[in-house]
Coordinates of N, CA and C in Angstrom, one line a residue:
X1162 N 110.2 111.9 99.1 CA 109.0 112.6 99.0 C 109.1 113.9 99.8
X1163 N 108.6 115.0 99.2 CA 108.5 116.3 100.0 C 107.1 116.5 100.4
X1164 N 106.9 117.6 101.2 CA 105.6 117.8 101.8 C 104.5 118.1 100.7
X1165 N 104.9 118.6 99.6 CA 103.9 118.8 98.5 C 103.3 117.6 97.9
X1166 N 104.1 116.5 98.1 CA 103.7 115.2 97.6 C 103.0 114.2 98.5
X1167 N 102.6 114.7 99.7 CA 101.9 113.9 100.7 C 100.7 113.2 100.0
X1168 N 100.5 111.9 100.2 CA 99.3 111.3 99.6 C 98.0 112.0 100.2
X1169 N 97.0 112.1 99.3 CA 95.8 112.8 99.6 C 95.1 112.1 100.8
X1170 N 95.1 110.8 100.8 CA 94.4 110.0 101.9 C 95.1 110.3 103.2
X1171 N 96.4 110.4 103.2 CA 97.1 110.7 104.5 C 96.7 112.1 105.0
X1172 N 96.7 113.1 104.1 CA 96.3 114.5 104.4 C 94.8 114.5 104.9
X1173 N 94.0 113.8 104.2 CA 92.5 113.8 104.5 C 92.3 113.2 105.9
X1174 N 93.1 112.2 106.3 CA 93.0 111.6 107.6 C 93.4 112.6 108.7
X1175 N 94.5 113.3 108.4 CA 95.0 114.3 109.3 C 94.0 115.4 109.5
X1176 N 93.5 115.9 108.4 CA 92.4 116.9 108.5 C 91.2 116.5 109.3
X1177 N 90.8 115.3 109.1 CA 89.6 114.7 109.8 C 90.0 114.5 111.3
X1178 N 91.1 114.0 111.6 CA 91.6 113.7 113.0 C 91.7 115.1 113.7
X1179 N 92.2 116.1 113.1 CA 92.4 117.4 113.7 C 91.1 118.3 113.7
X1180 N 90.1 117.8 112.9 CA 88.8 118.5 112.7 C 89.1 119.9 112.2
X1181 N 89.9 120.0 111.2 CA 90.3 121.3 110.6 C 89.1 121.8 109.7
X1182 N 88.6 122.9 110.0 CA 87.4 123.4 109.3 C 87.7 124.3 108.1
X1183 N 88.8 124.2 107.5 CA 89.2 125.1 106.4 C 89.8 124.4 105.3
X1184 N 90.0 125.1 104.2 CA 90.5 124.5 103.0 C 92.0 124.2 103.1
X1185 N 92.4 123.0 102.7 CA 93.8 122.6 102.7 C 94.3 122.6 101.2
X1186 N 95.4 123.3 101.0 CA 96.0 123.4 99.6 C 96.8 122.1 99.4
X1187 N 96.5 121.4 98.3 CA 97.2 120.2 98.0 C 97.9 120.4 96.6
X1188 N 99.2 120.0 96.6 CA 100.0 120.0 95.4 C 99.9 121.4 94.8
X1189 N 99.9 122.4 95.6 CA 99.8 123.8 95.1 C 101.1 124.6 95.2
X1190 N 102.2 123.9 95.2 CA 103.5 124.5 95.5 C 103.8 125.7 94.7
X1191 N 103.6 125.7 93.4 CA 103.9 126.8 92.5 C 102.9 127.9 92.7
X1192 N 101.6 127.6 92.9 CA 100.6 128.7 93.2 C 100.9 129.3 94.5
X1193 N 101.3 128.5 95.5 CA 101.6 129.0 96.9 C 102.8 130.0 96.8
X1194 N 103.8 129.5 96.1 CA 105.0 130.4 96.1 C 104.8 131.6 95.3
X1195 N 104.1 131.6 94.2 CA 103.8 132.7 93.3 C 102.9 133.7 94.0
X1196 N 101.8 133.2 94.6 CA 100.8 134.1 95.1 C 101.1 134.6 96.5
X1197 N 101.8 133.8 97.3 CA 102.0 134.2 98.7 C 103.4 134.3 99.2
X1198 N 104.4 134.0 98.3 CA 105.8 134.1 98.6 C 106.1 132.9 99.6
X1199 N 105.5 131.8 99.4 CA 105.7 130.6 100.3 C 107.1 130.2 100.4
X1200 N 107.3 129.5 101.6 CA 108.6 128.9 101.8 C 108.4 127.7 102.7
X1201 N 108.7 127.8 104.0 CA 108.5 126.7 104.9 C 107.1 126.3 105.1
X1202 N 106.9 125.1 105.6 CA 105.5 124.7 105.9 C 105.5 124.0 107.3
X1203 N 104.5 124.0 108.0 CA 103.2 124.5 107.6 C 103.2 126.0 107.7
X1204 N 102.6 126.7 106.8 CA 102.4 128.1 106.8 C 100.9 128.4 106.7
X1205 N 100.4 129.3 107.6 CA 99.0 129.6 107.6 C 98.9 131.1 107.2
X1206 N 98.0 131.4 106.3 CA 97.6 132.8 106.0 C 96.2 133.1 106.3
X1207 N 96.0 134.2 106.9 CA 94.6 134.7 107.1 C 94.4 135.8 106.2
X1208 N 93.3 135.8 105.4 CA 93.0 136.8 104.5 C 91.8 137.6 105.0
X1209 N 91.8 138.9 104.7 CA 90.7 139.7 105.1 C 89.6 139.6 104.0
X1210 N 88.5 140.4 104.2 CA 87.4 140.3 103.3 C 87.7 140.7 101.9
X1211 N 88.8 141.5 101.7 CA 89.2 141.9 100.4 C 90.2 140.9 99.8
X1212 N 90.5 139.9 100.5 CA 91.4 138.9 99.9 C 92.9 139.2 100.1
X1213 N 93.1 140.2 100.9 CA 94.5 140.5 101.2 C 95.0 139.8 102.5
X1214 N 96.3 139.5 102.5 CA 96.8 138.8 103.7 C 96.8 139.7 104.9
X1215 N 96.2 139.3 106.0 CA 96.2 140.1 107.2 C 97.2 139.6 108.2
X1216 N 97.6 138.3 108.1 CA 98.6 137.8 108.9 C 99.1 136.5 108.4
X1217 N 100.3 136.1 108.7 CA 100.8 134.7 108.4 C 101.5 134.2 109.5
X1218 N 101.5 132.8 109.6 CA 102.2 132.1 110.7 C 103.0 131.0 110.1
X1219 N 104.2 130.8 110.5 CA 105.1 129.7 110.1 C 105.2 128.7 111.2
X1220 N 104.9 127.5 110.9 CA 105.0 126.4 111.9 C 103.7 126.2 112.7
X1221 N 103.8 125.3 113.6 CA 102.6 125.0 114.4 C 103.0 124.4 115.7
X1222 N 102.4 124.9 116.8 CA 102.8 124.4 118.1 C 101.6 124.4 119.1
X1223 N 101.9 123.9 120.3 CA 100.8 123.9 121.3 C 100.3 125.3 121.6
X1224 N 99.0 125.4 121.6 CA 98.3 126.7 121.9 C 98.1 127.6 120.6
X1225 N 98.7 127.2 119.5 CA 98.5 128.0 118.3 C 97.1 128.1 117.8
X1226 N 96.3 127.0 118.1 CA 94.9 126.9 117.6 C 94.1 128.0 118.3
X1227 N 94.4 128.3 119.6 CA 93.6 129.4 120.3 C 94.0 130.8 119.7
X1228 N 95.3 131.0 119.4 CA 95.7 132.3 118.8 C 95.1 132.4 117.5
X1229 N 95.1 131.4 116.7 CA 94.5 131.5 115.3 C 93.0 131.7 115.4
X1230 N 92.4 131.0 116.3 CA 90.9 131.2 116.4 C 90.6 132.6 116.8
X1231 N 91.3 133.2 117.7 CA 91.1 134.6 118.1 C 91.3 135.6 116.9
X1232 N 92.3 135.3 116.1 CA 92.6 136.2 114.9 C 91.4 136.0 113.9
X1233 N 91.0 134.8 113.7 CA 89.9 134.6 112.8 C 88.6 135.3 113.3
X1234 N 88.3 135.1 114.5 CA 87.1 135.8 115.1 C 87.2 137.3 114.9
X1235 N 88.4 137.9 115.1 CA 88.6 139.3 114.9 C 88.4 139.7 113.5
X1236 N 88.9 138.9 112.6 CA 88.7 139.2 111.1 C 87.2 139.1 110.7
X1237 N 86.5 138.1 111.3 CA 85.1 138.0 111.0 C 84.2 139.2 111.5
X1238 N 84.7 139.8 112.5 CA 84.0 141.0 113.1 C 84.3 142.3 112.4
X1239 N 85.4 142.3 111.6 CA 85.8 143.5 110.9 C 85.1 143.6 109.5

C-alpha cells in the first residue's frame, strides 16, 4: 500500500487526533501531481487569495505547526 491508498477511516482518525482544520486530499495522486507538481509526502501548499501557490513545505517535524500558522495568518492579512 502506498500513501495514496491509506484507508479513509485511518486518515480521518489522524485528522481528528491532530485537530487539523483544513481539507485533506484523499486519493488525489494524479490531480496533485498535475496541478502542483507533487512528489514526496506530506507536502503542504499554501495558496493566496488568487489561488496561486505562495509557499510549499515538504515533510513535517516538531515546531512546523507554529511556522505554518504564522504563514497562514500572514496570508489572511494580505
